C-alpha cells in the first residue's frame, strides 16, 4: 500500500547504478535504518533475551557477481559509518555521519514512532557503534558450496546477502529489514511468494519492519494480495 510505513522504494535505474558501480541510495538508507533498529534493541536489552535476534536480508539480482557487489557495498557502508563515528568530534566526517544517522532516526520516528525507540543521545550513539561492529555479514550464494550455518544463539544481529540459499524456506530469525532488488520474472513468481517471509510472526518487533522493493515488485505483490483476497 502506498502509504504503508513499512514500504520503501528502490530506484528504477538500479541496474544502471550497479553497472556504474554506484551504491544505490536506497541501500545506504536500508542499512542505516537496520543499524538504528539494532541499536534500539541493544539499548532495550533484547540481545540478552533467549531467541531474540535482529536480521536483514539483501536479495540482489540473481547473478553471483551482483551478490559480491552488494556484499562489497554493504561492507563499505558499515565501515564508513564505523570510521566516521571514530573520528574526532570536530571533524567533518564525524558530523556528516552523525547527521546522516540522525536524519534516518528522525525520519523513522516521524513515519511510525516505535514505542521502544530510545532518545537519540550519547548513550544511544554508543549502542549504534556496538550495532555496527557486532553485526555479522553473511554471504549466501553458489560461490560458497553450502549454505553457511548461522548460529543464531551466539549472535544478536546479522545481515544476509544472497539468492537461492535464502529463498528455499531458510529460516532467518528476527527479520526486520528486507531489501529485494530482483526483477519479477516468469519462473520467479513462486520464489517471490516464498520470499514474502516478511509477513511472518513479527509482532514483537513489527514497529521496526521495513521492506525495500521496486515499484514493479510492489505492484506485483499488490496484485497477488488482491487475487488471494478474491
PDB file of C-alpha atoms in Angstrom:
ATOM      1  CA  UNK A   1       0.000   0.000   0.000  1.00  0.00           C
ATOM      2  CA  UNK A   2       1.321   3.422  -0.981  1.00  0.00           C
ATOM      3  CA  UNK A   3       1.007   4.955   2.456  1.00  0.00           C
ATOM      4  CA  UNK A   4       2.351   1.997   4.387  1.00  0.00           C
ATOM      5  CA  UNK A   5       5.034   2.884   6.888  1.00  0.00           C
ATOM      6  CA  UNK A   6       6.744  -0.424   6.111  1.00  0.00           C
ATOM      7  CA  UNK A   7       7.280   0.066   2.358  1.00  0.00           C
ATOM      8  CA  UNK A   8      10.226   1.882   0.775  1.00  0.00           C
ATOM      9  CA  UNK A   9      11.003   2.229  -2.909  1.00  0.00           C
ATOM     10  CA  UNK A  10      14.181   1.063  -4.624  1.00  0.00           C
ATOM     11  CA  UNK A  11      15.436   3.207  -7.540  1.00  0.00           C
ATOM     12  CA  UNK A  12      14.052   2.341 -11.004  1.00  0.00           C
ATOM     13  CA  UNK A  13      17.510   2.679 -12.501  1.00  0.00           C
ATOM     14  CA  UNK A  14      19.128   0.248 -10.065  1.00  0.00           C
ATOM     15  CA  UNK A  15      20.674  -1.800 -12.907  1.00  0.00           C
ATOM     16  CA  UNK A  16      22.432   1.263 -14.286  1.00  0.00           C
ATOM     17  CA  UNK A  17      23.641   2.251 -10.830  1.00  0.00           C
ATOM     18  CA  UNK A  18      25.092  -1.202 -10.217  1.00  0.00           C
ATOM     19  CA  UNK A  19      26.797  -1.388 -13.613  1.00  0.00           C
ATOM     20  CA  UNK A  20      28.311   2.072 -12.943  1.00  0.00           C
ATOM     21  CA  UNK A  21      29.466   0.684  -9.603  1.00  0.00           C
ATOM     22  CA  UNK A  22      27.428   3.305  -7.743  1.00  0.00           C
ATOM     23  CA  UNK A  23      25.848   2.417  -4.426  1.00  0.00           C
ATOM     24  CA  UNK A  24      22.070   2.740  -4.542  1.00  0.00           C
ATOM     25  CA  UNK A  25      20.934   5.464  -2.123  1.00  0.00           C
ATOM     26  CA  UNK A  26      18.126   3.122  -1.038  1.00  0.00           C
ATOM     27  CA  UNK A  27      20.670   0.525   0.128  1.00  0.00           C
ATOM     28  CA  UNK A  28      22.510   3.097   2.246  1.00  0.00           C
ATOM     29  CA  UNK A  29      19.186   4.106   3.768  1.00  0.00           C
ATOM     30  CA  UNK A  30      18.133   0.487   4.390  1.00  0.00           C
ATOM     31  CA  UNK A  31      21.400  -0.327   6.168  1.00  0.00           C
ATOM     32  CA  UNK A  32      21.319   2.806   8.310  1.00  0.00           C
ATOM     33  CA  UNK A  33      17.699   2.058   9.226  1.00  0.00           C
ATOM     34  CA  UNK A  34      18.642  -1.500  10.174  1.00  0.00           C
ATOM     35  CA  UNK A  35      21.507  -0.286  12.385  1.00  0.00           C
ATOM     36  CA  UNK A  36      19.160   2.154  14.171  1.00  0.00           C
ATOM     37  CA  UNK A  37      16.816  -0.792  14.838  1.00  0.00           C
ATOM     38  CA  UNK A  38      19.638  -2.998  16.139  1.00  0.00           C
ATOM     39  CA  UNK A  39      20.926  -0.190  18.390  1.00  0.00           C
ATOM     40  CA  UNK A  40      17.414   0.236  19.720  1.00  0.00           C
ATOM     41  CA  UNK A  41      17.188  -3.497  20.501  1.00  0.00           C
ATOM     42  CA  UNK A  42      20.570  -3.384  22.255  1.00  0.00           C
ATOM     43  CA  UNK A  43      19.526  -0.310  24.259  1.00  0.00           C
ATOM     44  CA  UNK A  44      16.436  -2.223  25.403  1.00  0.00           C
ATOM     45  CA  UNK A  45      18.492  -5.262  26.423  1.00  0.00           C
ATOM     46  CA  UNK A  46      16.942  -7.542  23.787  1.00  0.00           C
ATOM     47  CA  UNK A  47      20.286  -9.155  22.993  1.00  0.00           C
ATOM     48  CA  UNK A  48      20.253 -10.691  26.479  1.00  0.00           C
ATOM     49  CA  UNK A  49      16.939 -12.448  25.890  1.00  0.00           C
ATOM     50  CA  UNK A  50      16.975 -16.004  24.586  1.00  0.00           C
ATOM     51  CA  UNK A  51      15.835 -16.470  20.983  1.00  0.00           C
ATOM     52  CA  UNK A  52      15.905 -12.789  20.212  1.00  0.00           C
ATOM     53  CA  UNK A  53      17.579 -11.652  17.016  1.00  0.00           C
ATOM     54  CA  UNK A  54      17.594  -8.808  14.539  1.00  0.00           C
ATOM     55  CA  UNK A  55      18.377  -9.552  10.924  1.00  0.00           C
ATOM     56  CA  UNK A  56      18.289  -8.053   7.457  1.00  0.00           C
ATOM     57  CA  UNK A  57      18.245  -9.792   4.095  1.00  0.00           C
ATOM     58  CA  UNK A  58      19.575  -8.316   0.882  1.00  0.00           C
ATOM     59  CA  UNK A  59      18.294 -10.163  -2.152  1.00  0.00           C
ATOM     60  CA  UNK A  60      20.232  -8.809  -5.119  1.00  0.00           C
ATOM     61  CA  UNK A  61      19.939  -9.678  -8.792  1.00  0.00           C
ATOM     62  CA  UNK A  62      20.399 -13.364  -9.313  1.00  0.00           C
ATOM     63  CA  UNK A  63      23.949 -13.279 -10.619  1.00  0.00           C
ATOM     64  CA  UNK A  64      26.750 -14.110  -8.224  1.00  0.00           C
ATOM     65  CA  UNK A  65      28.836 -11.122  -9.281  1.00  0.00           C
ATOM     66  CA  UNK A  66      25.977  -8.868  -8.172  1.00  0.00           C
ATOM     67  CA  UNK A  67      25.956 -10.589  -4.794  1.00  0.00           C
ATOM     68  CA  UNK A  68      29.630  -9.791  -4.473  1.00  0.00           C
ATOM     69  CA  UNK A  69      28.958  -6.162  -5.417  1.00  0.00           C
ATOM     70  CA  UNK A  70      26.202  -5.878  -2.821  1.00  0.00           C
ATOM     71  CA  UNK A  71      28.444  -7.552  -0.259  1.00  0.00           C
ATOM     72  CA  UNK A  72      31.180  -5.000  -1.034  1.00  0.00           C
ATOM     73  CA  UNK A  73      28.703  -2.079  -0.905  1.00  0.00           C
ATOM     74  CA  UNK A  74      27.321  -3.286   2.424  1.00  0.00           C
ATOM     75  CA  UNK A  75      30.754  -3.775   3.960  1.00  0.00           C
ATOM     76  CA  UNK A  76      31.793  -0.336   2.705  1.00  0.00           C
ATOM     77  CA  UNK A  77      28.710   1.456   4.046  1.00  0.00           C
ATOM     78  CA  UNK A  78      29.149  -0.123   7.502  1.00  0.00           C
ATOM     79  CA  UNK A  79      32.903   0.650   7.507  1.00  0.00           C
ATOM     80  CA  UNK A  80      32.225   4.277   6.632  1.00  0.00           C
ATOM     81  CA  UNK A  81      29.697   4.624   9.444  1.00  0.00           C
ATOM     82  CA  UNK A  82      32.116   2.992  11.875  1.00  0.00           C
ATOM     83  CA  UNK A  83      35.089   5.132  10.808  1.00  0.00           C
ATOM     84  CA  UNK A  84      33.007   8.301  10.703  1.00  0.00           C
ATOM     85  CA  UNK A  85      31.959   7.821  14.329  1.00  0.00           C
ATOM     86  CA  UNK A  86      35.546   7.043  15.369  1.00  0.00           C
ATOM     87  CA  UNK A  87      36.976  10.330  14.070  1.00  0.00           C
ATOM     88  CA  UNK A  88      37.356  13.462  16.149  1.00  0.00           C
ATOM     89  CA  UNK A  89      34.007  15.054  17.007  1.00  0.00           C
ATOM     90  CA  UNK A  90      35.160  18.286  15.379  1.00  0.00           C
ATOM     91  CA  UNK A  91      35.881  16.514  12.071  1.00  0.00           C
ATOM     92  CA  UNK A  92      33.607  16.909   9.063  1.00  0.00           C
ATOM     93  CA  UNK A  93      33.463  13.114   8.684  1.00  0.00           C
ATOM     94  CA  UNK A  94      32.107  12.754  12.221  1.00  0.00           C
ATOM     95  CA  UNK A  95      29.498  15.475  11.784  1.00  0.00           C
ATOM     96  CA  UNK A  96      28.439  14.109   8.404  1.00  0.00           C
ATOM     97  CA  UNK A  97      27.997  10.564   9.764  1.00  0.00           C
ATOM     98  CA  UNK A  98      26.116  11.838  12.786  1.00  0.00           C
ATOM     99  CA  UNK A  99      23.824  13.970  10.604  1.00  0.00           C
ATOM    100  CA  UNK A 100      23.069  11.022   8.323  1.00  0.00           C
ATOM    101  CA  UNK A 101      22.163   8.735  11.228  1.00  0.00           C
ATOM    102  CA  UNK A 102      20.127  11.441  12.929  1.00  0.00           C
ATOM    103  CA  UNK A 103      18.194  12.063   9.716  1.00  0.00           C
ATOM    104  CA  UNK A 104      17.379   8.355   9.319  1.00  0.00           C
ATOM    105  CA  UNK A 105      16.395   8.211  13.004  1.00  0.00           C
ATOM    106  CA  UNK A 106      14.129  11.280  12.757  1.00  0.00           C
ATOM    107  CA  UNK A 107      12.533  10.023   9.559  1.00  0.00           C
ATOM    108  CA  UNK A 108      11.883   6.657  11.179  1.00  0.00           C
ATOM    109  CA  UNK A 109      10.399   8.306  14.255  1.00  0.00           C
ATOM    110  CA  UNK A 110       8.210  10.616  12.180  1.00  0.00           C
ATOM    111  CA  UNK A 111       6.934   7.806   9.981  1.00  0.00           C
ATOM    112  CA  UNK A 112       5.972   5.463  12.752  1.00  0.00           C
ATOM    113  CA  UNK A 113       7.240   6.471  16.173  1.00  0.00           C
ATOM    114  CA  UNK A 114       8.027   2.953  17.509  1.00  0.00           C
ATOM    115  CA  UNK A 115       7.277   2.689  21.211  1.00  0.00           C
ATOM    116  CA  UNK A 116      10.699   1.334  22.248  1.00  0.00           C
ATOM    117  CA  UNK A 117      12.804   3.768  20.251  1.00  0.00           C
ATOM    118  CA  UNK A 118      15.243   5.406  22.704  1.00  0.00           C
ATOM    119  CA  UNK A 119      16.168   9.108  22.598  1.00  0.00           C
ATOM    120  CA  UNK A 120      18.981   9.944  20.180  1.00  0.00           C
ATOM    121  CA  UNK A 121      21.716  10.902  22.658  1.00  0.00           C
ATOM    122  CA  UNK A 122      25.290   9.860  23.523  1.00  0.00           C
ATOM    123  CA  UNK A 123      24.088   6.635  25.144  1.00  0.00           C
ATOM    124  CA  UNK A 124      22.187   5.660  22.021  1.00  0.00           C
ATOM    125  CA  UNK A 125      25.182   6.581  19.897  1.00  0.00           C
ATOM    126  CA  UNK A 126      27.277   4.130  21.930  1.00  0.00           C
ATOM    127  CA  UNK A 127      24.738   1.401  21.060  1.00  0.00           C
ATOM    128  CA  UNK A 128      24.892   2.413  17.387  1.00  0.00           C
ATOM    129  CA  UNK A 129      28.665   1.838  17.464  1.00  0.00           C
ATOM    130  CA  UNK A 130      28.164  -1.611  19.021  1.00  0.00           C
ATOM    131  CA  UNK A 131      25.464  -2.409  16.454  1.00  0.00           C
ATOM    132  CA  UNK A 132      27.824  -1.547  13.587  1.00  0.00           C
ATOM    133  CA  UNK A 133      30.783  -3.516  14.900  1.00  0.00           C
ATOM    134  CA  UNK A 134      28.881  -6.590  16.107  1.00  0.00           C
ATOM    135  CA  UNK A 135      26.541  -7.165  13.180  1.00  0.00           C
ATOM    136  CA  UNK A 136      27.587 -10.274  11.279  1.00  0.00           C
ATOM    137  CA  UNK A 137      27.773 -10.059   7.484  1.00  0.00           C
ATOM    138  CA  UNK A 138      26.994 -13.350   5.720  1.00  0.00           C
ATOM    139  CA  UNK A 139      27.126 -14.115   2.005  1.00  0.00           C
ATOM    140  CA  UNK A 140      24.909 -16.879   0.610  1.00  0.00           C
ATOM    141  CA  UNK A 141      25.453 -17.999  -2.946  1.00  0.00           C
ATOM    142  CA  UNK A 142      26.841 -20.521  -5.366  1.00  0.00           C
ATOM    143  CA  UNK A 143      30.403 -19.410  -4.752  1.00  0.00           C
ATOM    144  CA  UNK A 144      30.091 -20.991  -1.331  1.00  0.00           C
ATOM    145  CA  UNK A 145      29.287 -24.654  -1.830  1.00  0.00           C
ATOM    146  CA  UNK A 146      26.929 -24.951   1.079  1.00  0.00           C
ATOM    147  CA  UNK A 147      24.706 -22.544   2.918  1.00  0.00           C
ATOM    148  CA  UNK A 148      26.534 -21.279   5.982  1.00  0.00           C
ATOM    149  CA  UNK A 149      25.020 -22.387   9.248  1.00  0.00           C
ATOM    150  CA  UNK A 150      24.145 -19.277  11.217  1.00  0.00           C
ATOM    151  CA  UNK A 151      24.442 -19.841  14.963  1.00  0.00           C
ATOM    152  CA  UNK A 152      21.572 -17.561  15.946  1.00  0.00           C
ATOM    153  CA  UNK A 153      22.108 -18.355  19.637  1.00  0.00           C
ATOM    154  CA  UNK A 154      25.567 -16.783  19.574  1.00  0.00           C
ATOM    155  CA  UNK A 155      24.797 -13.584  17.701  1.00  0.00           C
ATOM    156  CA  UNK A 156      22.209 -10.861  18.033  1.00  0.00           C
ATOM    157  CA  UNK A 157      22.256  -9.223  14.613  1.00  0.00           C
ATOM    158  CA  UNK A 158      23.141 -10.339  11.095  1.00  0.00           C
ATOM    159  CA  UNK A 159      22.888  -9.144   7.506  1.00  0.00           C
ATOM    160  CA  UNK A 160      22.438 -11.940   4.963  1.00  0.00           C
ATOM    161  CA  UNK A 161      23.240 -11.281   1.321  1.00  0.00           C
ATOM    162  CA  UNK A 162      22.386 -13.775  -1.378  1.00  0.00           C
ATOM    163  CA  UNK A 163      19.956 -15.570  -3.601  1.00  0.00           C
ATOM    164  CA  UNK A 164      18.829 -19.159  -3.906  1.00  0.00           C
ATOM    165  CA  UNK A 165      20.083 -20.217  -0.497  1.00  0.00           C
ATOM    166  CA  UNK A 166      17.934 -17.559   1.113  1.00  0.00           C
ATOM    167  CA  UNK A 167      14.699 -18.299  -0.632  1.00  0.00           C
ATOM    168  CA  UNK A 168      14.246 -22.044  -0.163  1.00  0.00           C
ATOM    169  CA  UNK A 169      12.466 -21.901   3.152  1.00  0.00           C
ATOM    170  CA  UNK A 170      15.619 -20.917   5.027  1.00  0.00           C
ATOM    171  CA  UNK A 171      14.793 -19.522   8.452  1.00  0.00           C
ATOM    172  CA  UNK A 172      16.001 -16.007   9.071  1.00  0.00           C
ATOM    173  CA  UNK A 173      15.388 -15.061  12.692  1.00  0.00           C
ATOM    174  CA  UNK A 174      14.177 -11.635  13.741  1.00  0.00           C
ATOM    175  CA  UNK A 175      13.909 -10.317  10.191  1.00  0.00           C
ATOM    176  CA  UNK A 176      13.332  -6.563  10.316  1.00  0.00           C
ATOM    177  CA  UNK A 177      14.707  -5.139   7.057  1.00  0.00           C
ATOM    178  CA  UNK A 178      14.293  -6.779   3.633  1.00  0.00           C
ATOM    179  CA  UNK A 179      15.974  -5.314   0.561  1.00  0.00           C
ATOM    180  CA  UNK A 180      14.733  -7.046  -2.590  1.00  0.00           C
ATOM    181  CA  UNK A 181      16.221  -5.701  -5.791  1.00  0.00           C
ATOM    182  CA  UNK A 182      15.418  -8.639  -8.067  1.00  0.00           C
ATOM    183  CA  UNK A 183      13.067  -8.420 -11.021  1.00  0.00           C
ATOM    184  CA  UNK A 184       9.791 -10.228 -11.437  1.00  0.00           C
ATOM    185  CA  UNK A 185      10.360 -12.967 -13.988  1.00  0.00           C
ATOM    186  CA  UNK A 186       8.013 -15.742 -15.107  1.00  0.00           C
ATOM    187  CA  UNK A 187       9.749 -18.552 -13.268  1.00  0.00           C
ATOM    188  CA  UNK A 188      10.404 -16.425 -10.265  1.00  0.00           C
ATOM    189  CA  UNK A 189       6.857 -15.985  -9.118  1.00  0.00           C
ATOM    190  CA  UNK A 190       6.877 -18.954  -6.744  1.00  0.00           C
ATOM    191  CA  UNK A 191      10.189 -17.783  -5.452  1.00  0.00           C
ATOM    192  CA  UNK A 192       8.824 -14.297  -4.865  1.00  0.00           C
ATOM    193  CA  UNK A 193       5.980 -15.711  -2.854  1.00  0.00           C
ATOM    194  CA  UNK A 194       8.391 -17.788  -0.817  1.00  0.00           C
ATOM    195  CA  UNK A 195      10.412 -14.676  -0.347  1.00  0.00           C
ATOM    196  CA  UNK A 196       7.449 -12.843   1.165  1.00  0.00           C
ATOM    197  CA  UNK A 197       8.650 -14.045   4.537  1.00  0.00           C
ATOM    198  CA  UNK A 198       8.285 -10.516   5.860  1.00  0.00           C
ATOM    199  CA  UNK A 199       4.652 -11.468   6.522  1.00  0.00           C
ATOM    200  CA  UNK A 200       5.702 -13.913   9.271  1.00  0.00           C
ATOM    201  CA  UNK A 201       5.487 -13.758  13.046  1.00  0.00           C
ATOM    202  CA  UNK A 202       6.876 -10.356  13.810  1.00  0.00           C
ATOM    203  CA  UNK A 203       4.565  -8.945  16.441  1.00  0.00           C
ATOM    204  CA  UNK A 204       7.394  -8.322  18.900  1.00  0.00           C
ATOM    205  CA  UNK A 205       9.297  -6.002  16.582  1.00  0.00           C
ATOM    206  CA  UNK A 206       6.740  -5.057  13.928  1.00  0.00           C
ATOM    207  CA  UNK A 207       7.462  -1.363  14.514  1.00  0.00           C
ATOM    208  CA  UNK A 208      10.893  -1.879  13.001  1.00  0.00           C
ATOM    209  CA  UNK A 209       9.976  -3.803   9.872  1.00  0.00           C
ATOM    210  CA  UNK A 210      10.998  -2.107   6.633  1.00  0.00           C
ATOM    211  CA  UNK A 211      10.733  -3.567   3.147  1.00  0.00           C
ATOM    212  CA  UNK A 212      12.600  -2.086   0.179  1.00  0.00           C
ATOM    213  CA  UNK A 213      11.205  -3.000  -3.251  1.00  0.00           C
ATOM    214  CA  UNK A 214      10.953  -1.585  -6.756  1.00  0.00           C
ATOM    215  CA  UNK A 215       7.647  -0.019  -7.800  1.00  0.00           C
ATOM    216  CA  UNK A 216       7.098  -3.011 -10.111  1.00  0.00           C
ATOM    217  CA  UNK A 217       7.535  -5.505  -7.319  1.00  0.00           C
ATOM    218  CA  UNK A 218       5.233  -3.508  -5.057  1.00  0.00           C
ATOM    219  CA  UNK A 219       2.526  -3.651  -7.735  1.00  0.00           C
ATOM    220  CA  UNK A 220       3.115  -7.375  -8.235  1.00  0.00           C
ATOM    221  CA  UNK A 221       2.666  -8.153  -4.533  1.00  0.00           C
ATOM    222  CA  UNK A 222      -0.419  -5.935  -4.512  1.00  0.00           C
ATOM    223  CA  UNK A 223      -1.997  -7.908  -7.373  1.00  0.00           C
ATOM    224  CA  UNK A 224      -1.187 -11.237  -5.712  1.00  0.00           C
ATOM    225  CA  UNK A 225      -2.715  -9.984  -2.487  1.00  0.00           C
ATOM    226  CA  UNK A 226      -5.923  -8.932  -4.296  1.00  0.00           C
ATOM    227  CA  UNK A 227      -6.136 -12.279  -6.103  1.00  0.00           C
ATOM    228  CA  UNK A 228      -5.706 -14.125  -2.800  1.00  0.00           C
ATOM    229  CA  UNK A 229      -8.383 -11.999  -1.137  1.00  0.00           C
ATOM    230  CA  UNK A 230     -10.797 -12.612  -4.004  1.00  0.00           C
TER     231      UNK A 230
END
